Tab-separated table of C-alpha atoms in Angstrom:
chain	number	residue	atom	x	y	z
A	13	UNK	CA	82.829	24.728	149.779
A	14	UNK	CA	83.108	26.667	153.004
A	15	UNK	CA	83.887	30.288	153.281
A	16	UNK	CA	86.923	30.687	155.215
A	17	UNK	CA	86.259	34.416	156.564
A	18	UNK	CA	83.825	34.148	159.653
A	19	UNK	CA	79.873	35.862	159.939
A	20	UNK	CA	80.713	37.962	162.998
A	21	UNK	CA	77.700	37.676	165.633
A	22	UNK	CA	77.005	40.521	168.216
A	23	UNK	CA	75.418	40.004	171.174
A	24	UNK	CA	73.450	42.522	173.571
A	25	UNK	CA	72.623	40.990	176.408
A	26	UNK	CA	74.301	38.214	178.313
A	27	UNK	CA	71.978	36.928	181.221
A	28	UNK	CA	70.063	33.974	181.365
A	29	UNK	CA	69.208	33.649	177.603
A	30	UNK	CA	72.266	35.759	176.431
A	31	UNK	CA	74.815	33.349	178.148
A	32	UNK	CA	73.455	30.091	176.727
A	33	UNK	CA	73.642	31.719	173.329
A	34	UNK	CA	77.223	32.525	173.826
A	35	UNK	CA	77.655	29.269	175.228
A	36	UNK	CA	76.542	27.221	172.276
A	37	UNK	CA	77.987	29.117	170.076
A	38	UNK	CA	81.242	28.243	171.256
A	39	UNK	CA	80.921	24.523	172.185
A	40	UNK	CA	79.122	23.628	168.711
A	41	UNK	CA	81.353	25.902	166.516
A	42	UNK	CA	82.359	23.471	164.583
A	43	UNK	CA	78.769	21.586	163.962
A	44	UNK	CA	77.376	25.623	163.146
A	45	UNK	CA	80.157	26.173	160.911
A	46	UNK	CA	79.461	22.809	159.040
A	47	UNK	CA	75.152	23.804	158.555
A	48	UNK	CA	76.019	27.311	157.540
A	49	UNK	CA	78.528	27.357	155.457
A	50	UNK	CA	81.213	29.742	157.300
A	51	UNK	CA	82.466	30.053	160.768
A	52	UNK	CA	80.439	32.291	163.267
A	53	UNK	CA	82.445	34.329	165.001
A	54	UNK	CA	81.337	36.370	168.545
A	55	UNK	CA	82.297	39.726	167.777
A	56	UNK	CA	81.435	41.388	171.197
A	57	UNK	CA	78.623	41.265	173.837
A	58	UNK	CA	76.940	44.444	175.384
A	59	UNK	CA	76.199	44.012	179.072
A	60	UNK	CA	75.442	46.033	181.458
A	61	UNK	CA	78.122	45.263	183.847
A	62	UNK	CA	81.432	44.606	182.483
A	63	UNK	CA	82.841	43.588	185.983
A	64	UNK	CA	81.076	40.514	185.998
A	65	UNK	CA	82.749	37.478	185.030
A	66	UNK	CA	81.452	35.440	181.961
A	67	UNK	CA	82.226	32.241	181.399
A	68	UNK	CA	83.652	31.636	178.315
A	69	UNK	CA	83.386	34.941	176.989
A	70	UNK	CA	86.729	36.600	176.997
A	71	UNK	CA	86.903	39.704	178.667
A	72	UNK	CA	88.042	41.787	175.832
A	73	UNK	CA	84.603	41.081	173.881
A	74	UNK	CA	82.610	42.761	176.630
A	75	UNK	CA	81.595	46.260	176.262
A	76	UNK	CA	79.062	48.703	177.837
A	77	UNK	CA	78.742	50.514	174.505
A	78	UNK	CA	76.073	48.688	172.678
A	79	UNK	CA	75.367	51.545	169.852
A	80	UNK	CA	78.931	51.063	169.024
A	81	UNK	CA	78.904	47.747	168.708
A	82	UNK	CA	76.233	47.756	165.988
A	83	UNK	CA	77.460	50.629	164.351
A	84	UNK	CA	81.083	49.356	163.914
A	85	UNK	CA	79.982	48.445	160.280
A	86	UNK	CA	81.330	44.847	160.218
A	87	UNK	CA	78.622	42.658	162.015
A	88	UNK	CA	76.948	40.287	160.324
A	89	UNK	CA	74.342	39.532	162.663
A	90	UNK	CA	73.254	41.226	166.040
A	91	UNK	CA	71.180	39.020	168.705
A	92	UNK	CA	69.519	41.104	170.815
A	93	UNK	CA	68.132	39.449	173.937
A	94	UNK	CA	68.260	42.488	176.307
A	95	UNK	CA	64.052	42.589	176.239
A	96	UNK	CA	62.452	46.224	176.577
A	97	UNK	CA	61.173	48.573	174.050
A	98	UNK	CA	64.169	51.257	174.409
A	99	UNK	CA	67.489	50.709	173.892
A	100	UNK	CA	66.485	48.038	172.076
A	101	UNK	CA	64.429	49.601	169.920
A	102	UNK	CA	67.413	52.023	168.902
A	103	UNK	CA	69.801	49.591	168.606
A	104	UNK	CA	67.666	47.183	166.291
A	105	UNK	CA	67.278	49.915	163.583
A	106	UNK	CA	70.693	51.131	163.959
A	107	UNK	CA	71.897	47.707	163.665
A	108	UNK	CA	70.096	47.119	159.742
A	109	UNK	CA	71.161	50.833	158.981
A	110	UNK	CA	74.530	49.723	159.254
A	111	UNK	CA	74.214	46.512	157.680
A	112	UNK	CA	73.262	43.677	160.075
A	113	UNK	CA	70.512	41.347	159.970
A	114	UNK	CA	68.641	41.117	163.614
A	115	UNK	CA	67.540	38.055	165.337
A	116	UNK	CA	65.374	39.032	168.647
A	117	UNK	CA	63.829	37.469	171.179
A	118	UNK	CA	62.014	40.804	172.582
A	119	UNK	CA	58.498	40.091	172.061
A	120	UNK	CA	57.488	42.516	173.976
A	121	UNK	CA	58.862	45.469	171.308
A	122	UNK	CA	57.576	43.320	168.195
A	123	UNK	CA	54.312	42.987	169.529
A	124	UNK	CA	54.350	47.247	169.950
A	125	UNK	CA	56.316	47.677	167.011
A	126	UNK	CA	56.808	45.005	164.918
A	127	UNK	CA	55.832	46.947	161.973
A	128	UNK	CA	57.803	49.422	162.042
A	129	UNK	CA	60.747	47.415	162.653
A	130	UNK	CA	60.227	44.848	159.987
A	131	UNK	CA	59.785	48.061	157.418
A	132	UNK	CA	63.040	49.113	158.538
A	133	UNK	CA	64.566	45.585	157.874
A	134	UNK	CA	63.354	45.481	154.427
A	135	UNK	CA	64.222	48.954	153.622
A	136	UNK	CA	67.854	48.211	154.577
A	137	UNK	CA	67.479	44.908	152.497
A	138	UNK	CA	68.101	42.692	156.328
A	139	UNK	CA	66.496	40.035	158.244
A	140	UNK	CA	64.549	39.901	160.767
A	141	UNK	CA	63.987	37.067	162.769
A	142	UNK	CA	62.138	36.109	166.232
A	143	UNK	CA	61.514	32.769	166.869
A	144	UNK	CA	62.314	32.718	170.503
A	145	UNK	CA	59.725	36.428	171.201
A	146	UNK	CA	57.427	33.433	171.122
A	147	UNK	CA	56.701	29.930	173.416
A	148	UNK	CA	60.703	29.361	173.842
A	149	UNK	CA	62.047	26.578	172.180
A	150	UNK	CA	58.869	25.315	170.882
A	151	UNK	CA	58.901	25.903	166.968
A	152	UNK	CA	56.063	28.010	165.791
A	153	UNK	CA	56.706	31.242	164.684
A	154	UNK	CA	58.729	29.543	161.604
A	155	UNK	CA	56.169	27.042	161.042
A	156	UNK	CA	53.198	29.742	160.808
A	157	UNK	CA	55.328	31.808	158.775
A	158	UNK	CA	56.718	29.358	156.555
A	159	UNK	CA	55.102	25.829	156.549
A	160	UNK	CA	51.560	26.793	156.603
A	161	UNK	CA	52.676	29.884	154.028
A	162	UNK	CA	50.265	27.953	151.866
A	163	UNK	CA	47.233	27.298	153.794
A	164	UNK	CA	44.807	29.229	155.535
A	165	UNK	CA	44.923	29.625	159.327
A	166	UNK	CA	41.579	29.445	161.573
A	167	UNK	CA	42.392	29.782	164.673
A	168	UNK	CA	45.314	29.679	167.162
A	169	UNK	CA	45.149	28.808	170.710
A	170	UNK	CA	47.835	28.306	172.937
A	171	UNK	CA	49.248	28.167	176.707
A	172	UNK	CA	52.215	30.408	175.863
A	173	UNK	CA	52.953	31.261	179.360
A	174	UNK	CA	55.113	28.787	181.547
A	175	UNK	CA	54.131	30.887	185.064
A	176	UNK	CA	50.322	30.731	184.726
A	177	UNK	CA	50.237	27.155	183.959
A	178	UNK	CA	52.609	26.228	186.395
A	179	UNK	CA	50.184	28.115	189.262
A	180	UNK	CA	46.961	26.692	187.646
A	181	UNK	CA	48.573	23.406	187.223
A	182	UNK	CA	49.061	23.315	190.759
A	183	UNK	CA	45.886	24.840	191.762
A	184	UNK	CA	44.410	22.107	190.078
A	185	UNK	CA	46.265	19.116	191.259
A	186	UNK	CA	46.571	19.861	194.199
A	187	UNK	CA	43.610	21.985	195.302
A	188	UNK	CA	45.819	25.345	196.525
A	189	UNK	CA	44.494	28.462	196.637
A	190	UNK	CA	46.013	30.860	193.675
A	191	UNK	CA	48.202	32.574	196.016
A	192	UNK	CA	48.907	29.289	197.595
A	193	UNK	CA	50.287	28.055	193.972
A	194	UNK	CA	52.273	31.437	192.993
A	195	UNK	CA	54.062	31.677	196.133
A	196	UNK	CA	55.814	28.076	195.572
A	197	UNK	CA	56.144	29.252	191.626
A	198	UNK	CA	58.399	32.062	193.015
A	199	UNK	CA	60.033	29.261	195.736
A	200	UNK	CA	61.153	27.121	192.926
A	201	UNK	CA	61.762	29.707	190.533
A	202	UNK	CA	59.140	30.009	187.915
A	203	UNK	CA	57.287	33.575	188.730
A	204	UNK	CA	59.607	36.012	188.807
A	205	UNK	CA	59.654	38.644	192.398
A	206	UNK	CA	56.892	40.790	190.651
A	207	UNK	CA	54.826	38.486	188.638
A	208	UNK	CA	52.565	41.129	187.368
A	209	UNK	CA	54.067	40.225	183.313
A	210	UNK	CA	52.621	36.549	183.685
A	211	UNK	CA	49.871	36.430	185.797
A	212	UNK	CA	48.018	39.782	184.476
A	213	UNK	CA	48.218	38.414	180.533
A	214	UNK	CA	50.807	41.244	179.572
A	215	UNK	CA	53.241	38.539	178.782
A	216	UNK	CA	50.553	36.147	176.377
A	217	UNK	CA	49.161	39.211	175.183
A	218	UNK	CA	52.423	40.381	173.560
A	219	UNK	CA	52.659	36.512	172.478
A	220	UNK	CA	48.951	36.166	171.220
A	221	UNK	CA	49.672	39.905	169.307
A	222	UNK	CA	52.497	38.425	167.329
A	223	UNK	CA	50.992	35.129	166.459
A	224	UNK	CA	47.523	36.482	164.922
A	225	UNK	CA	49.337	38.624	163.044
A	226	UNK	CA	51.374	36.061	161.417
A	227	UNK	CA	48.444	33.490	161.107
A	228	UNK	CA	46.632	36.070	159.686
A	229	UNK	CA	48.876	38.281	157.181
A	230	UNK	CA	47.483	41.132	158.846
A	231	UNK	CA	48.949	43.763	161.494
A	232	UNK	CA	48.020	43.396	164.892
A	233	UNK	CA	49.428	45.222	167.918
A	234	UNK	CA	49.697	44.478	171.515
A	235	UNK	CA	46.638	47.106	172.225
A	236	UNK	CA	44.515	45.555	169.774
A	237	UNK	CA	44.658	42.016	172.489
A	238	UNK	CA	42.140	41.757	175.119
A	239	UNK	CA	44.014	40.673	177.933
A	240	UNK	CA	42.107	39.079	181.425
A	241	UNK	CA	44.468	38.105	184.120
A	242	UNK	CA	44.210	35.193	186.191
A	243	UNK	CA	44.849	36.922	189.726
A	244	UNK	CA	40.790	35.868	190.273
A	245	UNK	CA	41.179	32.747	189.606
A	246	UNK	CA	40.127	30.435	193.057
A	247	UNK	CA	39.904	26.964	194.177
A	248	UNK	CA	35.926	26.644	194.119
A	249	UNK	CA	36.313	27.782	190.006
A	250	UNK	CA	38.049	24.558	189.475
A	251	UNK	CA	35.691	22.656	191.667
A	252	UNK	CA	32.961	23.805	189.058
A	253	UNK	CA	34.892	23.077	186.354
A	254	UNK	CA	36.125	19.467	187.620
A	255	UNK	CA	32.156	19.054	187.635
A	256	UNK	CA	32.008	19.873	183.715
A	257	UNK	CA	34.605	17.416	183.177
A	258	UNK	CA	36.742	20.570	182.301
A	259	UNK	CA	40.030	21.910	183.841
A	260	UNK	CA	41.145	25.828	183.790
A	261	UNK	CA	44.171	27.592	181.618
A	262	UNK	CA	45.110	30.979	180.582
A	263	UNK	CA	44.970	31.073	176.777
A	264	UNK	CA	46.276	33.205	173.995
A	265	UNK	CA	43.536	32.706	171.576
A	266	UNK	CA	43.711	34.223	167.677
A	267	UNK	CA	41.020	33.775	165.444
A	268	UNK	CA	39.482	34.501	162.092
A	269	UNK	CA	35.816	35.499	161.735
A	270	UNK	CA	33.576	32.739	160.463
A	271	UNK	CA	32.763	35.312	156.905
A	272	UNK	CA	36.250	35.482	156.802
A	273	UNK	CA	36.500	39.405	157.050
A	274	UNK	CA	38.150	40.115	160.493
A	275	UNK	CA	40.026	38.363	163.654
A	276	UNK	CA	40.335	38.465	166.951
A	277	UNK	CA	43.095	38.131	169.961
A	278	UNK	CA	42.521	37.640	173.382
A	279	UNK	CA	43.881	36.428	176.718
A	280	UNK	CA	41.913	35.504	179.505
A	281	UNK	CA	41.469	32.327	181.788
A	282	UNK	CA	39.029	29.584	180.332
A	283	UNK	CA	37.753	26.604	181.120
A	284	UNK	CA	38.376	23.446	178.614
A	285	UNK	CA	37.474	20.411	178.139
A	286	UNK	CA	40.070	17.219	179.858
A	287	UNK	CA	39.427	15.588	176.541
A	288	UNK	CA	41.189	18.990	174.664
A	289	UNK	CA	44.960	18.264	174.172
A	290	UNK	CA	45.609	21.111	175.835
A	291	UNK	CA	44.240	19.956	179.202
A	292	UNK	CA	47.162	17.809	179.540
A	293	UNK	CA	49.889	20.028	179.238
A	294	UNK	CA	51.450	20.235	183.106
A	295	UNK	CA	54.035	22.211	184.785
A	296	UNK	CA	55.597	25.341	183.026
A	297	UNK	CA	55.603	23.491	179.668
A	298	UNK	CA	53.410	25.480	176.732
A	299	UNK	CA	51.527	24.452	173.982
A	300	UNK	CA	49.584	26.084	170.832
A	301	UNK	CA	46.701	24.488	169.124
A	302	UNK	CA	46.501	25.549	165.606
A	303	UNK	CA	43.612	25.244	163.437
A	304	UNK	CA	43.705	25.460	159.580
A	305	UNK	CA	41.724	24.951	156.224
A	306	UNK	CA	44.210	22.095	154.862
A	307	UNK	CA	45.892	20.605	157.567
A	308	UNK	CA	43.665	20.113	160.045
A	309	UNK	CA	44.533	20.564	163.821
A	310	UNK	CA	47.970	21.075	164.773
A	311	UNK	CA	49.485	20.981	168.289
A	312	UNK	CA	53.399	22.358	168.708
A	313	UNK	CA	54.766	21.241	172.511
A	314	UNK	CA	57.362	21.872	174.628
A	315	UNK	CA	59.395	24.169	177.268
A	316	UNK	CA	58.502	27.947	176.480
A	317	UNK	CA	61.047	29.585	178.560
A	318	UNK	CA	64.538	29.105	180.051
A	319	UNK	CA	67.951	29.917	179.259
A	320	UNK	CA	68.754	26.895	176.979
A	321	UNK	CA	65.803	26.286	175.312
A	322	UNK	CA	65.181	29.853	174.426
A	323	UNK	CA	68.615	30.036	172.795
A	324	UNK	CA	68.363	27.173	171.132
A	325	UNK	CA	65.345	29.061	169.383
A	326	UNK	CA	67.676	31.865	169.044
A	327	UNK	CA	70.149	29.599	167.453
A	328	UNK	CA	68.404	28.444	164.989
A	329	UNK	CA	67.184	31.599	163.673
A	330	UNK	CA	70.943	32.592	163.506
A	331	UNK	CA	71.785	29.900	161.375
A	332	UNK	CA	69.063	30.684	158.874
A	333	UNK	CA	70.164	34.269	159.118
A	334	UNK	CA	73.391	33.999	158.308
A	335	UNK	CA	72.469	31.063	155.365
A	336	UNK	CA	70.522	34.204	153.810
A	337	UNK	CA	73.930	36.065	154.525
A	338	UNK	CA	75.718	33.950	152.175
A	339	UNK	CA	73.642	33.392	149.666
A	340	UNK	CA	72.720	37.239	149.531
A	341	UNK	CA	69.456	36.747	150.016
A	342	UNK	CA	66.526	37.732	152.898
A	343	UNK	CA	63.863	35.319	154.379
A	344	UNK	CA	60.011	35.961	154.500
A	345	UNK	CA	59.570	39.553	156.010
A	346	UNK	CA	56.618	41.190	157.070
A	347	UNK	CA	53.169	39.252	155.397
A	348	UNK	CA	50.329	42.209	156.107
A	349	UNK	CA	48.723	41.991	152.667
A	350	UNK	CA	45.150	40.920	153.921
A	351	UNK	CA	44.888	43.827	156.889
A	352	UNK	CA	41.840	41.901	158.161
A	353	UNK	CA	39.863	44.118	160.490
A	354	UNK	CA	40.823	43.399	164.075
A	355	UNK	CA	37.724	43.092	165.894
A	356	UNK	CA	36.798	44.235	169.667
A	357	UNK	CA	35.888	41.382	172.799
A	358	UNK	CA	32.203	42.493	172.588
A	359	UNK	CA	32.073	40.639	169.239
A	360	UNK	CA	33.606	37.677	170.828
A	361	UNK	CA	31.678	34.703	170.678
A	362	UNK	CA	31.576	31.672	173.015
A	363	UNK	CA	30.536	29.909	176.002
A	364	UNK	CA	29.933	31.182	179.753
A	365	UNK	CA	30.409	29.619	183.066
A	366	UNK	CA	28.624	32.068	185.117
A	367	UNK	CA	28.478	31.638	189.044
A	368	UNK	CA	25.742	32.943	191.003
A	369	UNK	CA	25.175	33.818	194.514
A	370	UNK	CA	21.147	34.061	195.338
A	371	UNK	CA	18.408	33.579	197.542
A	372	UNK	CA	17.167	30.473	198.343
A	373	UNK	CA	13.609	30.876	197.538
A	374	UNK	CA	10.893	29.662	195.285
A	375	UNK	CA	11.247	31.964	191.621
A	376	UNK	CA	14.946	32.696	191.928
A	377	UNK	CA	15.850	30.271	189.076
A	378	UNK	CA	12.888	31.601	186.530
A	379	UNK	CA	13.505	35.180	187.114
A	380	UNK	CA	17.420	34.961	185.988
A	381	UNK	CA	16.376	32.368	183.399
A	382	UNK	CA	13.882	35.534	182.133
A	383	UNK	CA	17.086	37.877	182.410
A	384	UNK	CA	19.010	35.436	180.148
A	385	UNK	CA	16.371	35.181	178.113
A	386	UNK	CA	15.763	39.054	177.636
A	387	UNK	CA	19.184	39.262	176.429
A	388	UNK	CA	19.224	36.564	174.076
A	389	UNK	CA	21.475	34.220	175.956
A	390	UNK	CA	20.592	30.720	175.070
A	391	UNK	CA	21.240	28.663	178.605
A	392	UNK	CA	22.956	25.066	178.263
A	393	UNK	CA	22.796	23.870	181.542
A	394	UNK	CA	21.365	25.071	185.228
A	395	UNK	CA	22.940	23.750	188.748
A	396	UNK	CA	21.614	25.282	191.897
A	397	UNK	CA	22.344	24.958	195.506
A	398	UNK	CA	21.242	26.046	198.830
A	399	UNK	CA	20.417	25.781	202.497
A	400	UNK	CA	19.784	28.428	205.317
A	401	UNK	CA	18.296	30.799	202.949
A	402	UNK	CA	21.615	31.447	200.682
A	403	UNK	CA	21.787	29.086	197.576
A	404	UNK	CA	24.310	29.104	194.287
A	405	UNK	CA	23.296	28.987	191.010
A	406	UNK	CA	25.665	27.935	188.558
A	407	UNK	CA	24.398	28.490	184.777
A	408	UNK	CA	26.501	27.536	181.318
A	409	UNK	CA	25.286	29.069	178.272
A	410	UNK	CA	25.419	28.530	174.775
A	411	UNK	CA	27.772	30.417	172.664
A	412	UNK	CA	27.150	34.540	173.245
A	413	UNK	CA	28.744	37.438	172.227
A	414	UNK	CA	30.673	38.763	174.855
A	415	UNK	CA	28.593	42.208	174.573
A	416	UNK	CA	25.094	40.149	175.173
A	417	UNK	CA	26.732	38.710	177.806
A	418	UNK	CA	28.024	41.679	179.407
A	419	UNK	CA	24.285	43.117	179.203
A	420	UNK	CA	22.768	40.275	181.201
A	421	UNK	CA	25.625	40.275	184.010
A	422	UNK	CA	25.038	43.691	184.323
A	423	UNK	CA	20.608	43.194	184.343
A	424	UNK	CA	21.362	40.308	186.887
A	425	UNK	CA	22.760	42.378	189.251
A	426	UNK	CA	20.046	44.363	189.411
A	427	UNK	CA	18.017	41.863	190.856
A	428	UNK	CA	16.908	41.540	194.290
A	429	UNK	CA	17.420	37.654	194.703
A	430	UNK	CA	20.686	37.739	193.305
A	431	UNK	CA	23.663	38.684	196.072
A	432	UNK	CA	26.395	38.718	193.734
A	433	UNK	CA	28.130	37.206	190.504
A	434	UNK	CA	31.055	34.686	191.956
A	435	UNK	CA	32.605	34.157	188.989
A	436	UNK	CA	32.221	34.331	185.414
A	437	UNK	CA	34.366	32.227	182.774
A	438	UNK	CA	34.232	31.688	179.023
A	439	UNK	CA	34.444	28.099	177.985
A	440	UNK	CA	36.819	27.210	175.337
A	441	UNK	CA	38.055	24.539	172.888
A	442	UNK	CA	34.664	22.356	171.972
């Protein structure tokens, strides 16, 4: 039987995600009503500029007062889609301290203080939920959280940024220069006027923070992710990797150690494999790999950012919010229990594409073999070029640490037949 009285819904925010929420929840009212058992009801929307005109939102709902909003004592559910750590921060815990379960899509505030903000959920007996903080519409953080509640999670890697795939993408296939690529992602829309967020990892990071802590049931924060932007990134580093048979992506990468004892998170630019799934992913779509003891390899697909399919992400964690609000009950909160030690980079282990500028004389190639050597990097493979005294030497190692690695960039340079270090890139996803 239905419940007659309406869940009242407040919104904060009404731009490009906050609209389509409010737009969906008035065209499928009905359809919503039917899965959750009651009518949802928009109770008011904080914005920013009242002036404006909404579509579809009538005028009387709109408010600049957003603390009053969640404090007036009846909301059932505030969406909060205004991004930022403060007011949001505020209004999030003022929101369960006056009874309403939160869904957010600020992943940028979980990832700082998701802890603190789930502890205030459960101490005010509320949900929280934040499916869309992470790869848009794609389903994952419910899946991790919920579906694989059972299993044991390896390792998660992902392309959770639409921007940086979209400029690598067409760095790539068309052989642009990076700034070549971001300046037609900002034509058409994709990179925002300062891209900083995207292309300097601050966005993944926050992304790859949230994820390893749910794959991992342990805390991790945004300052515990090693983040690598992509800004370096050139046209001759995807010449070499076209050679490997590889291509180039930023990744969000989350992993446990192999004894089991601590993990890792990371963002950087890698090369993988064309033969990895997530080679193929084009355009500003994302993707995350996941890795676990029962079922195997996973791969979740799809658009990671935009109005409609971040709401519908949003959307869907109202619905289970407000089935919890019925039935009285909570979902899954906060799973920290195993507080796994969150190692640094310089324990990192993996492979190198390291690009060499030298001279083009007899010895060159044994001396920086010896350096490798010294520091007990194991070299794969060895490609060198060069005419008019000026060669390039373009080594891939077997898997290092990232600290032993760091120690023979560092010895190479010291070396009077090496110019300079071109590039250096970590190979992932073999």
């Amino acid at each position: 039987m239905m419940r007659t009285r309406p869940l009242k819904v407040a919104l904060l925010g009404c731009g490009v995600v906050g609209s389509e929420v409010a737009r969906i929840m008035t065209t499928h009212a009905d359809d919503l009503a039917q899965r959750i058992g009651a009518p949802v009801e928009l109770a008011g929307v904080a914005v920013r500029r009242p002036s404006k005109i909404r579509e579809g939102i009538p005028q009387e709902l709109v408010t600049t007062d957003a603390t009053a909003l969640v404090k007036r004592g009846d909301i059932d559910v505030v969406v909060e889609v205004i991004g930022g750590i403060e007011p949001a921060r505020t209004l999030i815990t003022t929101a369960f301290e006056h009874g309403a379960s939160v869904v957010s899509a600020n992943k940028a505030l979980l990832a700082q203080d998701g802890a603190a903000l789930h502890a205030a959920a459960e101490e005010n007996d509320k949900d929280l939920y934040y499916e869309a903080a992470v790869a848009g519409a794609i389903p994952l953080i419910r899946p991790l959280r919920e579906s694989l509640a059972g299993d044991k999670v390896n390792r998660v890697l992902g392309i959770v940024n639409g921007t940086t795939n979209f400029i690598l993408d067409k760095m790539d296939s068309t052989g642009a220069g990076y700034q070549e690529a971001l300046d037609e992602a900002t034509a058409l829309g994709y990179a925002e006027a300062d891209p900083t967020a995207d292309v300097e990892g601050f966005d993944a990071a926050a992304k790859a923070a949230i994820l390893a802590g749910i794959a991992f049931h342990t805390r991790v924060r945004l300052d515990d992710v090693y983040r690598e932007g992509m800004s370096e990134v050139t046209a001759a580093d995807f010449r070499s990797a076209k050679e490997m048979g590889c291509t180039i992506k930023l990744l969000a990468i989350c992993e446990r150690a192999a004894d089991g004892e601590s993990v890792t998170a990371r963002v950087h630019p890698a090369m993988i494999p064309l033969t990895h799934p997530l080679a193929s992913v084009r355009g500003a779509y994302n993707a995350v790999f996941v890795e676990s003891d029962a079922a195997g390899q996973l791969m979740f697909y799809g658009p990671g950012a935009g109005g409609a399919p971040t709401a519908s992400a949003v959307l869907g964690d109202l619905v289970a919010v407000c089935r919890n609000r019925l039935n009285g009950a909570t979902g899954p909160g906060e799973s920290s229990y195993a507080a796994l030690t969150v190692s640094s980079m310089g324990e990192v282990v993996t492979r190198y594409h390291i690009s060499l500028d030298v001279a083009d004389k007899p010895g060159v190639l044994a001396q920086v073999a010896t350096v490798f050597a010294e520091h007990g990097v194991s070299i794969d493979t060895v490609r060198q070029q060069g005419k008019d005294g000026e060669a390039s030497l373009v080594v891939v190692t077997h898997r290092a640490s990232d600290a032993s690695l760091s120690g023979t960039v560092e010895a190479l340079r010291k070396l009077d037949t090496v110019r300079g270090v071109a590039s250096i890139m970590r190979v992932e996803g073999e």
